[in-house]
């Protein structure tokens, strides 16, 4: 349509008509798509259609689920230990409200929403969340190390989570490559800017920054685990786990 | 009448992560009817809501249905108690539905006894996940646990079942009634309550076939073990020796070490296989023929090459591969020569320093003290390296003949040697001894002193143990041989000990052998003391001279004490003079020139 900008009026009229037709067609296409897309499961998962694709997808998902489950367990333990050791009586829980850097990512908030999202979108969402945690995890490890009387239990878990997160990201990229190879998404993720908070001189503020980070990590790891299990049952077992 | 007390939220729980319920405990009501309200607001929102459902969860509860439930969101919940007098609010409670999931117990637990034909019978149980939980879509993943016990028992037997919804129990007591329960847990939540009990009665004939078999096997093995233990106890030693036979000590067949200790060398040597020394028939021949001294360079005493005495009581060990075959003992320079191969009996053959070395520590023994350090050396005729002594007639290591005859020859030769120069011979031997071995001998060489020394030593010699004595012969032979190949040996006498005493005839030999002059003159040859029945030629040394080796093979009479002039030589051993003829001396390493020297003295 933009090309018509520099033409004469007659051509403009023609263009307008063409534009209308085009938009109508587009509309029709969208509507039909919406109707067809009612059941997301009906979309082909493996574009190539090869048997190997299905089998390896199952293995990839199984492995991814194991990793995500493990990461959430570690995060949960880490949070509980930090809470028990540093956060008692400080009322951090009242302040850790709506303070996660990944809240800008529009993630589904219940089962219905999660089931309505297209698996490709859900996969991409998972990738985004995972990528958003690369940087915070890295700094978490270094800052926990620098903590006074660095708690070994927390530090070791942080290190483990960072490594497993990286592995999960690789696995997810493989899955995405198999499920939707044609779409190459730009790497979108939420930027984390909480590093200065972790390095604050005030101990209370610094501890709260850690608490908040661990709280958000626990939540996001649970989200990823849940989404992956949903996707696995949906894609690999055809919603019949 | 007072305002209500502060209520308190007891518990919030979600059975399927899609809804949740909170319960509170009211505080004191202050005597007035009090109403309670629950208000909340969600994370990221400012709006405050009130509980949508006070009924479903029972009294003092608030039920949040699916519409009002958001996962991964914090709810800040507060209870407000209000009465006529006032109101009171509870502390806010921060609730995230994600972490309060506790499902209902599994449902429809069924039990069944299965007894397949060729397999063991078992109890098969099956259940279903709680109705509310959505497992199919993967929203929740459940793990199960079952427990069972006989009705009367107090302890439950718990089994983890993973994500499966069935389970098999194999070990059951027949005739008992069993109670079974099951519970479940979501992937990141709390365990549910135990399901209601299901019971099943195990029939009495619930087979224990396997147990019977195993009991039988166990009894059999126990009996077997008992038998083994009993057998071992009774015959432990023999069994052990059967399994682990004792390592045999080195033995020479027919050789009795006790005899050795007693000094019964004759028997010993006979046991060693020396037979018939000298061979009866040939004995005379030997005596006759081999007593001829050959002036030739070869210094072969014996022309009697033909006289090969095959296997005259030669010990295999004595075989020397001397190419001088047929040579008599007297003339076989090779006897003592190192070069066994050489047909010539050169005095040079004597020199086998190496040969001398063969006997262990010959130098030691030879030197200084004739001390019986090395028993082997004692009484052994030292191989002397008679430098240039033509009469390398030391039939030492290499009898001209190989093998057996050698011994006999050697003996003769030894006799010759002995005869030629007993004293001198010894001295010569000493002289001639290789530097290695006989350096010490030089000390003795010095003439009279030497002789005296020898005498002394000779005297001391007999004091040597019998054992030494027994081994004398081998070494003794050498000295004899080394005396002079060209010496005639005159049979001087045979003493009571059966020693063959030979008289050396020539003095030149002694010269050649560098024997001290004195010894030369005084040397005496061994005398054949006797020839025993078993063809033992017993040579005795001339009393004047230092001891002569005595040939004796299978000496019946162990020479208990060697008279000064006597030495008994074992023919067999003689043939294998230690070391000189390295070649095939075999087991005569013990023959030490030093020993020979001893004998001479």
Short mmCIF file of N, CA and C in Angstrom, two decimals, chain B residues 209-343:
data_model
loop_
_atom_site.label_atom_id
_atom_site.label_comp_id
_atom_site.label_asym_id
_atom_site.label_seq_id
_atom_site.Cartn_x
_atom_site.Cartn_y
_atom_site.Cartn_z
N UNK B 209 5.08 -72.26 48.34
CA UNK B 209 5.92 -73.23 47.64
C UNK B 209 7.37 -72.81 47.65
N UNK B 210 7.56 -71.60 47.35
CA UNK B 210 8.96 -71.18 47.26
C UNK B 210 9.65 -71.34 48.59
N UNK B 211 8.91 -71.01 49.63
CA UNK B 211 9.55 -71.10 50.93
C UNK B 211 9.97 -72.52 51.20
N UNK B 212 9.11 -73.45 50.82
CA UNK B 212 9.45 -74.85 51.11
C UNK B 212 10.74 -75.24 50.40
N UNK B 213 10.79 -74.84 49.18
CA UNK B 213 11.99 -75.19 48.43
C UNK B 213 13.23 -74.59 49.07
N UNK B 214 13.08 -73.34 49.44
CA UNK B 214 14.25 -72.68 50.01
C UNK B 214 14.61 -73.27 51.36
N UNK B 215 13.63 -73.64 52.10
CA UNK B 215 13.93 -74.26 53.39
C UNK B 215 14.67 -75.56 53.16
N UNK B 216 14.22 -76.30 52.18
CA UNK B 216 14.87 -77.55 51.88
C UNK B 216 16.32 -77.31 51.50
N UNK B 217 16.50 -76.38 50.63
CA UNK B 217 17.87 -76.07 50.19
C UNK B 217 18.73 -75.63 51.36
N UNK B 218 18.14 -74.83 52.22
CA UNK B 218 18.92 -74.34 53.36
C UNK B 218 19.32 -75.49 54.27
N UNK B 219 18.40 -76.39 54.49
CA UNK B 219 18.72 -77.50 55.37
C UNK B 219 19.83 -78.36 54.75
N UNK B 220 19.70 -78.59 53.47
CA UNK B 220 20.73 -79.41 52.81
C UNK B 220 22.11 -78.76 52.91
N UNK B 221 22.13 -77.48 52.67
CA UNK B 221 23.44 -76.82 52.72
C UNK B 221 23.97 -76.80 54.14
N UNK B 222 23.08 -76.70 55.10
CA UNK B 222 23.56 -76.73 56.48
C UNK B 222 24.16 -78.09 56.80
N UNK B 223 23.48 -79.12 56.34
CA UNK B 223 24.00 -80.46 56.59
C UNK B 223 25.35 -80.62 55.90
N UNK B 224 25.41 -80.15 54.71
CA UNK B 224 26.66 -80.25 53.96
C UNK B 224 27.79 -79.53 54.68
N UNK B 225 27.48 -78.37 55.16
CA UNK B 225 28.52 -77.61 55.87
C UNK B 225 28.97 -78.34 57.12
N UNK B 226 28.00 -78.93 57.79
CA UNK B 226 28.36 -79.66 59.00
C UNK B 226 29.30 -80.81 58.66
N UNK B 227 28.97 -81.49 57.60
CA UNK B 227 29.82 -82.61 57.21
C UNK B 227 31.22 -82.14 56.87
N UNK B 228 31.28 -81.07 56.16
CA UNK B 228 32.59 -80.53 55.79
C UNK B 228 33.38 -80.17 57.03
N UNK B 229 32.72 -79.52 57.93
CA UNK B 229 33.43 -79.11 59.15
C UNK B 229 33.92 -80.33 59.91
N UNK B 230 33.05 -81.32 59.97
CA UNK B 230 33.44 -82.52 60.69
C UNK B 230 34.62 -83.20 60.00
N UNK B 231 34.56 -83.26 58.70
CA UNK B 231 35.65 -83.90 57.98
C UNK B 231 36.95 -83.14 58.17
N UNK B 232 36.83 -81.87 58.11
CA UNK B 232 38.04 -81.07 58.27
C UNK B 232 38.60 -81.24 59.67
N UNK B 233 37.71 -81.28 60.62
CA UNK B 233 38.19 -81.41 61.99
C UNK B 233 38.90 -82.73 62.19
N UNK B 234 38.33 -83.76 61.60
CA UNK B 234 38.93 -85.07 61.81
C UNK B 234 40.22 -85.25 61.03
N UNK B 235 40.16 -84.81 59.82
CA UNK B 235 41.31 -85.07 58.98
C UNK B 235 41.86 -83.78 58.43
N UNK B 236 41.91 -82.86 59.31
CA UNK B 236 42.29 -81.54 58.83
C UNK B 236 43.63 -81.53 58.16
N UNK B 237 44.51 -82.16 58.84
CA UNK B 237 45.87 -82.05 58.32
C UNK B 237 46.01 -82.73 56.97
N UNK B 238 45.47 -83.92 56.92
CA UNK B 238 45.66 -84.63 55.67
C UNK B 238 44.95 -83.92 54.53
N UNK B 239 43.85 -83.35 54.85
CA UNK B 239 43.16 -82.62 53.80
C UNK B 239 43.95 -81.42 53.36
N UNK B 240 44.46 -80.77 54.37
CA UNK B 240 45.22 -79.56 54.02
C UNK B 240 46.42 -79.95 53.18
N UNK B 241 47.03 -81.04 53.59
CA UNK B 241 48.20 -81.42 52.82
C UNK B 241 47.81 -81.91 51.45
N UNK B 242 46.57 -82.40 51.37
CA UNK B 242 46.14 -82.81 50.04
C UNK B 242 45.93 -81.60 49.15
N UNK B 243 45.34 -80.61 49.75
CA UNK B 243 45.04 -79.43 48.95
C UNK B 243 46.30 -78.61 48.73
N UNK B 244 47.03 -78.48 49.80
CA UNK B 244 48.25 -77.67 49.69
C UNK B 244 49.41 -78.56 50.06
N UNK B 245 49.89 -79.27 49.11
CA UNK B 245 50.98 -80.18 49.47
C UNK B 245 52.19 -79.40 49.94
N UNK B 246 52.83 -79.93 50.90
CA UNK B 246 53.99 -79.22 51.43
C UNK B 246 55.07 -79.14 50.38
N UNK B 247 55.74 -78.08 50.45
CA UNK B 247 56.82 -77.88 49.49
C UNK B 247 57.96 -78.81 49.84
N UNK B 248 58.35 -79.61 48.92
CA UNK B 248 59.42 -80.54 49.26
C UNK B 248 60.74 -79.82 49.36
N UNK B 249 61.46 -80.22 50.32
CA UNK B 249 62.81 -79.69 50.44
C UNK B 249 63.70 -80.36 49.44
N UNK B 250 64.77 -79.70 49.15
CA UNK B 250 65.67 -80.30 48.18
C UNK B 250 66.26 -81.57 48.71
N UNK B 251 66.23 -82.55 47.89
CA UNK B 251 66.75 -83.84 48.34
C UNK B 251 67.46 -84.50 47.20
N UNK B 252 68.40 -85.22 47.57
CA UNK B 252 69.03 -86.05 46.57
C UNK B 252 68.55 -87.44 46.83
N UNK B 253 68.12 -88.01 45.76
CA UNK B 253 67.50 -89.31 45.93
C UNK B 253 68.51 -90.25 46.53
N UNK B 254 68.06 -90.89 47.54
CA UNK B 254 68.93 -91.86 48.16
C UNK B 254 69.96 -91.23 49.09
N UNK B 255 69.89 -89.99 49.21
CA UNK B 255 70.90 -89.32 50.01
C UNK B 255 70.33 -89.03 51.37
N UNK B 256 71.03 -89.42 52.32
CA UNK B 256 70.53 -89.23 53.67
C UNK B 256 71.40 -88.21 54.36
N UNK B 257 70.76 -87.14 54.71
CA UNK B 257 71.56 -86.09 55.33
C UNK B 257 72.12 -86.50 56.67
N UNK B 258 71.44 -87.39 57.26
CA UNK B 258 71.95 -87.81 58.57
C UNK B 258 73.30 -88.50 58.43
N UNK B 259 73.39 -89.22 57.37
CA UNK B 259 74.66 -89.89 57.14
C UNK B 259 75.76 -88.86 57.01
N UNK B 260 75.38 -87.82 56.39
CA UNK B 260 76.38 -86.78 56.19
C UNK B 260 76.87 -86.25 57.51
N UNK B 261 75.90 -86.09 58.35
CA UNK B 261 76.28 -85.56 59.65
C UNK B 261 77.15 -86.53 60.39
N UNK B 262 76.82 -87.74 60.20
CA UNK B 262 77.61 -88.72 60.94
C UNK B 262 78.96 -88.95 60.31
N UNK B 263 79.04 -88.52 59.13
CA UNK B 263 80.36 -88.71 58.52
C UNK B 263 80.47 -89.97 57.73
N UNK B 264 79.34 -90.56 57.51
CA UNK B 264 79.43 -91.80 56.77
C UNK B 264 79.47 -91.49 55.30
N UNK B 265 80.57 -91.08 54.93
CA UNK B 265 80.60 -90.60 53.57
C UNK B 265 80.43 -91.72 52.58
N UNK B 266 80.83 -92.85 52.98
CA UNK B 266 80.76 -93.93 52.00
C UNK B 266 79.32 -94.18 51.62
N UNK B 267 78.58 -94.27 52.64
CA UNK B 267 77.19 -94.56 52.34
C UNK B 267 76.57 -93.42 51.58
N UNK B 268 76.95 -92.30 52.01
CA UNK B 268 76.42 -91.13 51.35
C UNK B 268 76.72 -91.16 49.87
N UNK B 269 77.97 -91.34 49.68
CA UNK B 269 78.38 -91.24 48.30
C UNK B 269 77.80 -92.37 47.48
N UNK B 270 77.68 -93.47 48.15
CA UNK B 270 77.05 -94.55 47.40
C UNK B 270 75.62 -94.18 47.09
N UNK B 271 75.03 -93.55 48.04
CA UNK B 271 73.65 -93.14 47.79
C UNK B 271 73.59 -92.17 46.64
N UNK B 272 74.61 -91.42 46.52
CA UNK B 272 74.58 -90.44 45.43
C UNK B 272 74.75 -91.08 44.09
N UNK B 273 75.02 -92.28 44.13
CA UNK B 273 75.05 -92.94 42.82
C UNK B 273 76.43 -93.29 42.34
N UNK B 274 77.33 -93.09 43.19
CA UNK B 274 78.65 -93.48 42.73
C UNK B 274 78.77 -94.97 42.85
N UNK B 275 78.95 -95.53 41.80
CA UNK B 275 79.05 -96.98 41.88
C UNK B 275 80.39 -97.44 41.46
N UNK B 276 80.70 -98.38 42.16
CA UNK B 276 81.84 -99.13 41.70
C UNK B 276 83.01 -98.27 41.32
N UNK B 277 83.44 -97.68 42.29
CA UNK B 277 84.67 -97.02 41.94
C UNK B 277 85.77 -97.79 42.60
N UNK B 278 86.70 -98.02 41.98
CA UNK B 278 86.76 -98.03 40.52
C UNK B 278 86.10 -99.27 39.98
N UNK B 279 85.79 -99.31 38.80
CA UNK B 279 85.16 -100.51 38.27
C UNK B 279 86.09 -101.69 38.47
N UNK B 280 85.48 -102.68 38.92
CA UNK B 280 86.32 -103.79 39.37
C UNK B 280 87.22 -104.30 38.25
N UNK B 281 86.56 -104.54 37.18
CA UNK B 281 87.36 -105.13 36.10
C UNK B 281 88.42 -104.16 35.65
N UNK B 282 87.97 -102.97 35.55
CA UNK B 282 88.93 -102.02 35.01
C UNK B 282 89.87 -101.50 36.06
N UNK B 283 89.53 -101.89 37.20
CA UNK B 283 90.31 -101.27 38.26
C UNK B 283 91.78 -101.51 38.06
N UNK B 284 92.01 -102.72 37.89
CA UNK B 284 93.44 -103.04 37.74
C UNK B 284 94.01 -102.36 36.52
N UNK B 285 93.21 -102.39 35.53
CA UNK B 285 93.70 -101.76 34.32
C UNK B 285 94.02 -100.31 34.58
N UNK B 286 93.12 -99.78 35.25
CA UNK B 286 93.33 -98.37 35.54
C UNK B 286 94.63 -98.20 36.28
N UNK B 287 94.71 -99.04 37.23
CA UNK B 287 95.89 -98.88 38.05
C UNK B 287 97.14 -99.06 37.22
N UNK B 288 96.97 -100.02 36.40
CA UNK B 288 98.18 -100.31 35.64
C UNK B 288 98.40 -99.27 34.57
N UNK B 289 97.39 -99.12 33.81
CA UNK B 289 97.62 -98.30 32.64
C UNK B 289 97.75 -96.85 32.98
N UNK B 290 96.90 -96.46 33.78
CA UNK B 290 96.85 -95.03 33.97
C UNK B 290 97.95 -94.53 34.87
N UNK B 291 98.66 -95.46 35.27
CA UNK B 291 99.73 -94.99 36.12
C UNK B 291 100.96 -94.62 35.32
N UNK B 292 100.81 -94.79 34.08
CA UNK B 292 101.96 -94.41 33.26
C UNK B 292 101.96 -92.94 33.04
N UNK B 293 103.05 -92.46 33.18
CA UNK B 293 103.15 -91.01 33.02
C UNK B 293 103.65 -90.72 31.64
N UNK B 294 102.98 -89.84 31.09
CA UNK B 294 103.35 -89.47 29.74
C UNK B 294 104.17 -88.21 29.78
N UNK B 295 105.26 -88.28 29.07
CA UNK B 295 106.12 -87.10 29.09
C UNK B 295 105.75 -86.07 28.08
N UNK B 296 104.85 -86.44 27.32
CA UNK B 296 104.53 -85.52 26.24
C UNK B 296 103.96 -84.23 26.80
N UNK B 297 103.91 -83.37 25.91
CA UNK B 297 103.39 -82.08 26.32
C UNK B 297 102.00 -82.20 26.87
N UNK B 298 101.41 -83.06 26.22
CA UNK B 298 100.03 -83.20 26.65
C UNK B 298 99.95 -83.63 28.08
N UNK B 299 101.00 -84.29 28.37
CA UNK B 299 100.98 -84.75 29.73
C UNK B 299 99.79 -85.59 30.01
N UNK B 300 99.66 -86.39 29.17
CA UNK B 300 98.53 -87.24 29.43
C UNK B 300 99.06 -88.48 30.09
N UNK B 301 98.61 -88.62 31.16
CA UNK B 301 99.09 -89.75 31.91
C UNK B 301 98.63 -91.04 31.28
N UNK B 302 97.48 -90.98 30.90
CA UNK B 302 96.98 -92.25 30.50
C UNK B 302 96.83 -92.39 29.05
N UNK B 303 97.36 -93.31 28.58
CA UNK B 303 97.11 -93.68 27.20
C UNK B 303 95.80 -94.39 27.07
N UNK B 304 95.38 -94.69 28.16
CA UNK B 304 94.21 -95.56 28.06
C UNK B 304 92.99 -94.76 27.69
N UNK B 305 93.06 -94.30 26.56
CA UNK B 305 91.85 -93.60 26.12
C UNK B 305 90.72 -94.57 26.04
N UNK B 306 91.18 -95.67 25.61
CA UNK B 306 90.12 -96.64 25.45
C UNK B 306 89.47 -96.93 26.76
N UNK B 307 90.28 -96.76 27.69
CA UNK B 307 89.68 -97.06 28.96
C UNK B 307 88.70 -96.00 29.32
N UNK B 308 87.72 -96.18 28.69
CA UNK B 308 86.70 -95.23 29.09
C UNK B 308 85.84 -95.95 30.08
N UNK B 309 85.87 -95.46 31.13
CA UNK B 309 85.09 -96.13 32.13
C UNK B 309 83.72 -95.53 32.12
N UNK B 310 83.02 -96.23 31.47
CA UNK B 310 81.67 -95.66 31.36
C UNK B 310 80.97 -95.70 32.67
N UNK B 311 80.60 -94.77 33.04
CA UNK B 311 79.72 -94.77 34.21
C UNK B 311 80.26 -95.53 35.39
N UNK B 312 81.41 -95.18 35.72
CA UNK B 312 81.80 -95.83 36.95
C UNK B 312 81.38 -94.95 38.09
N UNK B 313 80.37 -95.28 38.47
CA UNK B 313 79.92 -94.54 39.64
C UNK B 313 80.09 -93.05 39.47
N UNK B 314 79.96 -92.64 38.30
CA UNK B 314 80.12 -91.23 38.18
C UNK B 314 78.82 -90.57 38.43
N UNK B 315 79.01 -89.66 39.10
CA UNK B 315 77.79 -88.90 39.29
C UNK B 315 77.58 -88.09 38.05
N UNK B 316 76.47 -87.99 37.73
CA UNK B 316 76.21 -87.18 36.52
C UNK B 316 76.81 -85.81 36.68
N UNK B 317 76.87 -85.42 37.84
CA UNK B 317 77.39 -84.08 38.00
C UNK B 317 78.87 -84.02 37.69
N UNK B 318 79.43 -85.13 37.72
CA UNK B 318 80.86 -85.07 37.53
C UNK B 318 81.26 -85.02 36.09
N UNK B 319 80.34 -85.19 35.30
CA UNK B 319 80.72 -85.29 33.90
C UNK B 319 81.33 -83.99 33.45
N UNK B 320 82.43 -84.16 32.95
CA UNK B 320 83.03 -82.98 32.37
C UNK B 320 83.15 -83.20 30.90
N UNK B 321 82.82 -82.29 30.24
CA UNK B 321 82.88 -82.47 28.79
C UNK B 321 84.28 -82.31 28.27
N UNK B 322 85.06 -82.98 28.91
CA UNK B 322 86.43 -82.85 28.47
C UNK B 322 86.60 -83.65 27.19
N UNK B 323 87.15 -83.01 26.32
CA UNK B 323 87.30 -83.73 25.07
C UNK B 323 88.41 -84.76 25.16
N UNK B 324 89.12 -84.66 26.18
CA UNK B 324 90.15 -85.69 26.32
C UNK B 324 89.48 -86.96 26.72
N UNK B 325 89.19 -87.65 25.79
CA UNK B 325 88.50 -88.86 26.14
C UNK B 325 89.50 -89.96 26.33
N UNK B 326 89.18 -90.74 27.20
CA UNK B 326 90.02 -91.91 27.37
C UNK B 326 91.29 -91.64 28.13
N UNK B 327 91.45 -90.44 28.45
CA UNK B 327 92.71 -90.22 29.16
C UNK B 327 92.56 -90.67 30.57
N UNK B 328 93.63 -91.06 30.99
CA UNK B 328 93.62 -91.51 32.37
C UNK B 328 93.55 -90.33 33.31
N UNK B 329 93.23 -90.69 34.41
CA UNK B 329 93.09 -89.62 35.39
C UNK B 329 94.43 -88.98 35.68
N UNK B 330 95.40 -89.81 35.71
CA UNK B 330 96.67 -89.25 36.09
C UNK B 330 97.16 -88.25 35.09
N UNK B 331 96.86 -88.53 33.90
CA UNK B 331 97.49 -87.70 32.90
C UNK B 331 96.55 -86.62 32.39
N UNK B 332 95.47 -86.60 32.93
CA UNK B 332 94.56 -85.67 32.29
C UNK B 332 94.76 -84.29 32.88
N UNK B 333 95.53 -83.61 32.19
CA UNK B 333 95.71 -82.23 32.63
C UNK B 333 94.40 -81.50 32.56
N UNK B 334 93.67 -82.00 31.64
CA UNK B 334 92.39 -81.32 31.49
C UNK B 334 91.54 -81.47 32.73
N UNK B 335 91.97 -82.40 33.44
CA UNK B 335 91.16 -82.59 34.63
C UNK B 335 91.05 -81.31 35.42
N UNK B 336 92.19 -80.78 35.51
CA UNK B 336 92.17 -79.53 36.25
C UNK B 336 92.06 -78.34 35.36
N UNK B 337 92.22 -78.63 34.14
CA UNK B 337 92.28 -77.46 33.28
C UNK B 337 90.91 -76.86 33.12
N UNK B 338 91.04 -75.67 32.89
CA UNK B 338 89.78 -74.98 32.68
C UNK B 338 89.17 -75.34 31.38
N UNK B 339 90.00 -75.58 30.49
CA UNK B 339 89.40 -75.87 29.25
C UNK B 339 89.08 -77.33 29.19
N UNK B 340 87.96 -77.56 29.49
CA UNK B 340 87.56 -78.95 29.45
C UNK B 340 87.60 -79.44 28.05
N UNK B 341 87.33 -78.57 27.17
CA UNK B 341 87.21 -79.07 25.80
C UNK B 341 88.54 -79.54 25.27
N UNK B 342 89.51 -78.95 25.72
CA UNK B 342 90.76 -79.25 25.08
C UNK B 342 91.24 -80.62 25.42
N UNK B 343 91.59 -81.22 24.46
CA UNK B 343 92.06 -82.58 24.70
C UNK B 343 93.34 -82.59 25.48
#
